[in-house]
Short mmCIF file of C-alpha atoms and ligand atoms in Angstrom, two decimals:
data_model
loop_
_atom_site.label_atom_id
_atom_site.label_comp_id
_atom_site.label_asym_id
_atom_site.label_seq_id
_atom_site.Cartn_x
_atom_site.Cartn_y
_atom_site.Cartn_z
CA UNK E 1 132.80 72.94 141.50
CA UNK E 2 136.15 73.57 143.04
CA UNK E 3 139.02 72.48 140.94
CA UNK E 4 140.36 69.13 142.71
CA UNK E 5 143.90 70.29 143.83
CA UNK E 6 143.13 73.84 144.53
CA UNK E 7 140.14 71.92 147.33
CA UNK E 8 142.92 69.71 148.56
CA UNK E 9 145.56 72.80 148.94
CA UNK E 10 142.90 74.42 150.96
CA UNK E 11 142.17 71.45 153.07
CA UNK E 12 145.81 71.46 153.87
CA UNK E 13 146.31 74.70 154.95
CA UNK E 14 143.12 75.26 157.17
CA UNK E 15 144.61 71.86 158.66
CA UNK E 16 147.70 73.61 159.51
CA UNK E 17 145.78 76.45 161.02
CA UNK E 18 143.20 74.43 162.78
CA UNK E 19 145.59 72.40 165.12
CA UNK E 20 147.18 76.08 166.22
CA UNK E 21 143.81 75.85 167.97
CA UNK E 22 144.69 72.68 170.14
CA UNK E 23 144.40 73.69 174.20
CA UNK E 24 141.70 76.68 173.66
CA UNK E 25 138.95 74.12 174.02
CA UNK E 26 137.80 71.14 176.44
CA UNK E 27 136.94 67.25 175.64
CA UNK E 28 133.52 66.73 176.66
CA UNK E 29 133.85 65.25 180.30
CA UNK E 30 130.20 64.72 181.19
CA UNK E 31 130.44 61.02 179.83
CA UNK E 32 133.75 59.73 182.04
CA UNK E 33 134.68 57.62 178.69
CA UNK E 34 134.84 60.45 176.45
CA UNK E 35 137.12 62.56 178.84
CA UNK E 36 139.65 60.06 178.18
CA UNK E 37 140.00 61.06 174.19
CA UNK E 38 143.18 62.91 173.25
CA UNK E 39 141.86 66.78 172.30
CA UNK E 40 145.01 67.75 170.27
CA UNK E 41 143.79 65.88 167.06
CA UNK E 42 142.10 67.37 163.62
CA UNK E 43 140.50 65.34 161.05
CA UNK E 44 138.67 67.02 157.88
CA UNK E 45 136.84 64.87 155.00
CA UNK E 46 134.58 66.17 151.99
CA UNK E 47 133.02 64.46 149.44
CA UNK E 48 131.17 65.47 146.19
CA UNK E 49 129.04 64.31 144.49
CA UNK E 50 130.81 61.73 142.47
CA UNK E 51 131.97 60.44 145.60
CA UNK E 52 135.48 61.41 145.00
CA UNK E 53 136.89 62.47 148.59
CA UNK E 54 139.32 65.11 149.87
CA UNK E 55 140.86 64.32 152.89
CA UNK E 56 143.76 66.02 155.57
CA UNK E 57 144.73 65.78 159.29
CA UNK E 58 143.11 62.56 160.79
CA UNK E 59 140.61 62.27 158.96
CA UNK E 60 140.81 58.32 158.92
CA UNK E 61 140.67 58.38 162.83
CA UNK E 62 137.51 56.67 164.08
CA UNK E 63 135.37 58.54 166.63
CA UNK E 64 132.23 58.68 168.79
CA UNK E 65 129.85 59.76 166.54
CA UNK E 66 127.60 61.08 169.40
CA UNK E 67 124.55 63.06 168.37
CA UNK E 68 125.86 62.88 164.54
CA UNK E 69 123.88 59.78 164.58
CA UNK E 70 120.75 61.57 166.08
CA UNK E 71 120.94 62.70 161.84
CA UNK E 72 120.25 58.89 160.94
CA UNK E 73 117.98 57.89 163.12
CA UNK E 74 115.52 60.75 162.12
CA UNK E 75 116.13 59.60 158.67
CA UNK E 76 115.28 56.01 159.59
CA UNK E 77 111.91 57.31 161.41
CA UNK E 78 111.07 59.51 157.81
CA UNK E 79 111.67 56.37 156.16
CA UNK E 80 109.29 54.50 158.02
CA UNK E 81 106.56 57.01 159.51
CA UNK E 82 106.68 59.45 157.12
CA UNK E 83 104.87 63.12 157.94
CA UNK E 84 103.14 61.12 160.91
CA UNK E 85 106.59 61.37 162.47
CA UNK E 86 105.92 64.73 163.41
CA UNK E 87 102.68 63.69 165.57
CA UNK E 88 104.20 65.17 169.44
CA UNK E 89 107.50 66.65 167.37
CA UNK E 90 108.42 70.12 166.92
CA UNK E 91 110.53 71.48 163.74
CA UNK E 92 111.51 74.76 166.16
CA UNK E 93 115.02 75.58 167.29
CA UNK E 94 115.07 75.01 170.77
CA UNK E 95 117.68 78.28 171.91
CA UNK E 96 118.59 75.82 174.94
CA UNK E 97 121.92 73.56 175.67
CA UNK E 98 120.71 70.72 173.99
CA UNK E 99 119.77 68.41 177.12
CA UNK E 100 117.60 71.03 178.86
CA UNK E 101 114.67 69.97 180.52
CA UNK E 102 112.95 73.59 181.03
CA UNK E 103 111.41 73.88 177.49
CA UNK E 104 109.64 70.14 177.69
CA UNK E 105 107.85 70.92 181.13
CA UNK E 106 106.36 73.93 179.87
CA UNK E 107 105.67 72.69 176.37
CA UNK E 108 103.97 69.32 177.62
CA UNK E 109 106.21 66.93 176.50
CA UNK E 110 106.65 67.88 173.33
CA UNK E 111 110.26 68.20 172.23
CA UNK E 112 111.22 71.30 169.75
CA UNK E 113 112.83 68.97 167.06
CA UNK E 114 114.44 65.96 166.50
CA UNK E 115 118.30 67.30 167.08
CA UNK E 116 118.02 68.74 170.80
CA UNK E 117 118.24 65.25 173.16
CA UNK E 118 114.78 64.72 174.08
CA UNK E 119 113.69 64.91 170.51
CA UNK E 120 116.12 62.12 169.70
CA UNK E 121 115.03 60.05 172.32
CA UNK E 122 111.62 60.61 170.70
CA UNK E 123 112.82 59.37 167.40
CA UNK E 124 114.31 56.26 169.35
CA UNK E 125 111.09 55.78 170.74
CA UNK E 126 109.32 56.09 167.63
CA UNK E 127 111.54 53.49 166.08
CA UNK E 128 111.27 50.88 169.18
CA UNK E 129 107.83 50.68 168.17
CA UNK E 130 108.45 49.65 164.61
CA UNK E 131 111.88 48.24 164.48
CA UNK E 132 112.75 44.69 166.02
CA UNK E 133 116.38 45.29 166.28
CA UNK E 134 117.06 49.19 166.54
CA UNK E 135 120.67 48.84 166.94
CA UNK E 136 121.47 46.36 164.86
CA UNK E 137 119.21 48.45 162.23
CA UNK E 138 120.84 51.73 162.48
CA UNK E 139 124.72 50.46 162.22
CA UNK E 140 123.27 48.27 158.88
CA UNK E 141 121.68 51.86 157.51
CA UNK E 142 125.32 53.48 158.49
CA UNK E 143 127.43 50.50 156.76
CA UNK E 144 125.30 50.27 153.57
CA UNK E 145 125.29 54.06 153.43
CA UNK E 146 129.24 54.64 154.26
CA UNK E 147 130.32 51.49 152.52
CA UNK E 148 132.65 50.30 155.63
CA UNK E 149 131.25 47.07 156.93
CA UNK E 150 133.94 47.51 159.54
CA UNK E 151 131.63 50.01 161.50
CA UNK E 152 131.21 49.33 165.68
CA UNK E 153 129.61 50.41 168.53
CA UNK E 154 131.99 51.00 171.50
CA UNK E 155 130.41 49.31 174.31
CA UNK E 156 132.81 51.27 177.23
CA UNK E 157 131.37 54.43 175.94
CA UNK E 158 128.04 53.20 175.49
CA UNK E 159 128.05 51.67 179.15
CA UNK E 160 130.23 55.10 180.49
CA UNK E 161 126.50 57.17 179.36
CA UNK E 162 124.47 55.10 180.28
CA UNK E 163 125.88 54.80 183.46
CA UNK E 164 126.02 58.66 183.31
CA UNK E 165 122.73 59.58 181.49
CA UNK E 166 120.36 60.32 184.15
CA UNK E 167 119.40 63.53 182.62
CA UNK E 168 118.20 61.70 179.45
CA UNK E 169 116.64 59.70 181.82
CA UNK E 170 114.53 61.97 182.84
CA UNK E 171 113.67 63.14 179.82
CA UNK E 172 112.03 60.59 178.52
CA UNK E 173 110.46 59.80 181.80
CA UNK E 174 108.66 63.48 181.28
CA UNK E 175 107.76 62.64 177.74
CA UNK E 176 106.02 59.66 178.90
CA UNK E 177 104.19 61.56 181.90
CA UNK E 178 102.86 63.89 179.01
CA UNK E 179 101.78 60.51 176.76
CA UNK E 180 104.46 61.02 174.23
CA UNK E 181 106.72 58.16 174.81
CA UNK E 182 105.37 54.53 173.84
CA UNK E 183 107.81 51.47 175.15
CA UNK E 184 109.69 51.60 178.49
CA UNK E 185 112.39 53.78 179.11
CA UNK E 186 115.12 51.69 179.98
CA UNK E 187 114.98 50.47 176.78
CA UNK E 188 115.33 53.44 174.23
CA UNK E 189 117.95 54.67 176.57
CA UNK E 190 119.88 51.63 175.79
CA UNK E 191 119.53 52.21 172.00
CA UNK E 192 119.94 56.08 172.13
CA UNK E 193 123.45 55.13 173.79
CA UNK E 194 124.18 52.79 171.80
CA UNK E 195 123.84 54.90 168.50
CA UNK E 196 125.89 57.50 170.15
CA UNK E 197 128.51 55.40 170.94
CA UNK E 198 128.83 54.32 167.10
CA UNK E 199 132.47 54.64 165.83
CA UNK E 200 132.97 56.23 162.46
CA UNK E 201 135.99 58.39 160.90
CA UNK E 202 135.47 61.75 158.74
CA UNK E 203 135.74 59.53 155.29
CA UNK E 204 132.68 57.50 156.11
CA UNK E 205 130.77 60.00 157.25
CA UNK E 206 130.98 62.16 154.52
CA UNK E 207 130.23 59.07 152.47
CA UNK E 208 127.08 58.08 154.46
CA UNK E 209 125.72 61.73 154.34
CA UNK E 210 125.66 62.25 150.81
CA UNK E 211 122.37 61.20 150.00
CA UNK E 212 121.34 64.69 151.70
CA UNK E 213 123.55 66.77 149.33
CA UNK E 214 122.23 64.46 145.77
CA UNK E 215 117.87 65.07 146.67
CA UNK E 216 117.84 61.92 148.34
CA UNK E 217 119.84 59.50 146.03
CA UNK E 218 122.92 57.12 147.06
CA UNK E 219 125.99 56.77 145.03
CA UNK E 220 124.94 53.52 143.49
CA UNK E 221 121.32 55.50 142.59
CA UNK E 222 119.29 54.00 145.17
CA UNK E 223 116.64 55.98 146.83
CA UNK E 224 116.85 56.67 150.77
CA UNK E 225 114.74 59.74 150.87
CA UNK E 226 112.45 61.83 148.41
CA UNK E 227 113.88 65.01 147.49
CA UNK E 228 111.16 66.81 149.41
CA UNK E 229 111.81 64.43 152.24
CA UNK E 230 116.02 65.81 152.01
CA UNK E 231 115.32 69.10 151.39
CA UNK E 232 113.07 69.10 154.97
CA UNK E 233 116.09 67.13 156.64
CA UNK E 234 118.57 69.92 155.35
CA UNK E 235 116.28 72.43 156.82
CA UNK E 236 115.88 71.03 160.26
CA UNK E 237 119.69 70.60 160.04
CA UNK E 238 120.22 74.40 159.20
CA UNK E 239 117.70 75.90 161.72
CA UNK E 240 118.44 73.29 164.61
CA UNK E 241 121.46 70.87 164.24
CA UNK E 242 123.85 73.16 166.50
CA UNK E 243 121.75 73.45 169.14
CA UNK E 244 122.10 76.71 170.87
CA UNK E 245 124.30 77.91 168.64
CA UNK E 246 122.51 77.27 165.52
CA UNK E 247 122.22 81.02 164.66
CA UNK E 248 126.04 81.39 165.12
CA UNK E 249 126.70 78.50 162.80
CA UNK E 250 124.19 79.54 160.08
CA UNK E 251 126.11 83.11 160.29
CA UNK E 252 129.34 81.93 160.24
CA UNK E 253 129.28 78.92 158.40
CA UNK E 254 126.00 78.93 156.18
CA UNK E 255 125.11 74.93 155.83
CA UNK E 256 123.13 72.71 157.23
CA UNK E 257 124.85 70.40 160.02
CA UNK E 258 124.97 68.68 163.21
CA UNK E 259 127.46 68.38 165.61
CA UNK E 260 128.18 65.84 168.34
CA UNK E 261 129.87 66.13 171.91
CA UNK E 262 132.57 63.23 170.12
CA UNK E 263 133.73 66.45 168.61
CA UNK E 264 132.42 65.73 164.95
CA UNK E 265 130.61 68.11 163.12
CA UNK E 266 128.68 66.61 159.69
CA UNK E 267 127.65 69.45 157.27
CA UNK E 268 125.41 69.19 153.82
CA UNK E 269 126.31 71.59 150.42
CA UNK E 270 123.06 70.54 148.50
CA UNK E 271 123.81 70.30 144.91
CA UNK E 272 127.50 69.99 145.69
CA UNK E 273 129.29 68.34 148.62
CA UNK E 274 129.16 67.30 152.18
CA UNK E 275 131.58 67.96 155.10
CA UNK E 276 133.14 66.46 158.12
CA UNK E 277 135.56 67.89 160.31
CA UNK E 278 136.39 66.31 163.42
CA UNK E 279 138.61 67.77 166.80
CA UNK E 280 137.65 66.43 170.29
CA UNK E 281 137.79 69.93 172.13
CA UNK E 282 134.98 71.27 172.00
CA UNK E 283 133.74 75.48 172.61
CA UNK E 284 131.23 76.48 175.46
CA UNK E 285 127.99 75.24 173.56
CA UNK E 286 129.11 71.86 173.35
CA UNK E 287 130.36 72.49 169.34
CA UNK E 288 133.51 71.19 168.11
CA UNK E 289 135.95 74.50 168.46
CA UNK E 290 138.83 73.76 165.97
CA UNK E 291 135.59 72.03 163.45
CA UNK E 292 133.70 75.18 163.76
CA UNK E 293 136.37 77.52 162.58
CA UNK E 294 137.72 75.14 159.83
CA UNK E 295 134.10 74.95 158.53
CA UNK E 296 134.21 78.94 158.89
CA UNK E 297 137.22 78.94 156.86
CA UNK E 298 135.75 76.69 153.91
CA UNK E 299 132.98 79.20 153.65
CA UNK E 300 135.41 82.33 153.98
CA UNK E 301 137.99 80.83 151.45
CA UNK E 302 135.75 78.89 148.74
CA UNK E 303 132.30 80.23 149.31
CA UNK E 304 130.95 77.05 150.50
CA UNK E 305 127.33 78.53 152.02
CA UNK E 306 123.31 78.06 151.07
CA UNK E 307 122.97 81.70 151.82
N1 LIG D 1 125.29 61.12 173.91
C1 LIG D 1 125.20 62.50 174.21
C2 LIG D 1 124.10 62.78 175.21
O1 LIG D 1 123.03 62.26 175.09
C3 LIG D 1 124.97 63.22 172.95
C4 LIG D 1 125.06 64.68 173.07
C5 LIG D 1 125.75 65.32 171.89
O2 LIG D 1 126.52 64.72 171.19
O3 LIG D 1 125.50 66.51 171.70
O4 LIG D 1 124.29 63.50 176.15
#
């Protein structure tokens, strides 16, 4: 373990050096709602395993948690479906932007894994079948787990993708010519946007991810997963939660994580700590630009990495 104020000096300083990285990088604009976020903001959050939490920049600023929440819903559909969640799901990094259409035509429908966006849709599908509420059920799982009852979805960005989401669209649409998609599509999309569009900061992130860094176990010693179940998670997360650049993060950054176009990227020490950084411009995959290098920096300056 890091001695507590030598983690919080470091937090500091790669805060300092992070925002000298405002203006190289762009707010996702493909969801009109999302465009209008202000890029020139930093936010970094870690928590260990006592839940005692480090915290600099804005890291009490709440923001769209985007495909973050892509994390949660695949750990609802463990919860509930077990290994038969992986009936018409791959576990293979896809190597594509991360709503590419190419790879599901030729592989019939079946999505590589859960992280790229028709996997998640997959996942949302899965969970329409079984769940009566699926909104309301995945902001309870994210409340219980962060411990802020204050959570939200924002309906102008949910509306804003859905408005914009034909690509997801058809997606699912091509899962569903291929047999792999259950309950109509209008539907998931609405739930798939609305989990997107869920508003959490660094802090309760870090808080509701911890599970995955303690074999499964929440703060207060419940169970959400087994610890074969979290180990699995953390793998998918380290071979596929950056989509295309999954590689680069594993070689610069060495954890398991996933990002999200909000500009959030969630990563998992096992046995120690998990990580959020947060900065709305984001690098040509799609990836948080300031997160990526502050996450390089934690590995560079304290050794943070599974490798
Ligand atoms: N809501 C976004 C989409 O479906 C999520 C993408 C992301 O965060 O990477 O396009």
């Amino acid at each position: 373990m890091v001695p507590m104020a030598e983690l919080q000096s470091v937090l500091e300083s790669i805060t300092n050096e992070a925002r000298e990285l405002f203006g190289q990088g762009q707010v996702a604009n493909y969801i009109p709602a999302l465009e209008k976020i202000c890029g020139k903001q930093f936010g970094v959050a870690i928590c260990d395993l006592k839940g005692n939490i480090y915290q600099a920049g804005d890291a009490n600023t709440n923001f769209s948690i985007q495909s973050i929440s892509k994390l949660f819903t695949l750990i609802q559909a463990v919860q509930i479906y077990g290994e038969k969640l992986w009936e018409g799901l791959g576990r293979e990094p896809s190597g594509t932007r991360f709503n590419s259409l190419v790879q599901l035509e030729s592989e019939q429908g079946v999505p590589r894994n859960p992280f790229i966006n028709a996997g998640a849709l997959l996942v949302c599908d899965r969970l329409e079948s079984r769940c009566s509420a699926p909104n309301f059920q995945l902001l309870n799982l994210l409340k219980s787990l962060s411990g802020n009852q204050q959570l939200t979805v924002n309906q102008i960005v949910a509306r804003s993708e859905l408005e914009h989401g034909s690509r997801n669209a058809a997606m699912a649409y091509l899962m569903k010519a291929f047999n792999n998609f259950h309950n109509p599509v209008e539907k998931v999309l609405e739930s798939y946007t609305h989990h997107c569009a869920i508003e959490m900061n660094c802090i309760d992130l870090v808080r509701a991810a911890l599970p995955l860094a303690n074999q499964g176990q929440c703060q207060n010693g419940d169970l959400v997963l087994t610890s074969k179940q979290t180990k699995r998670i953390n793998a998918i997360l380290a071979t596929c939660g950056l989509y295309d650049e999954a590689g680069e993060f594993a070689f610069k950054v060495g954890l398991p994580g996933k990002s999200g176009v909000g500009g959030g990227i969630l990563a998992i020490y096992p046995g120690h700590y998990t990580i959020c950084v947060w900065s709305p411009e984001l690098n040509q995959a799609g990836n948080s630009l300031a997160g990526m290098f502050a996450l390089e920096k934690l590995n560079e300056l304290l050794h943070f990495s599974i490798y």
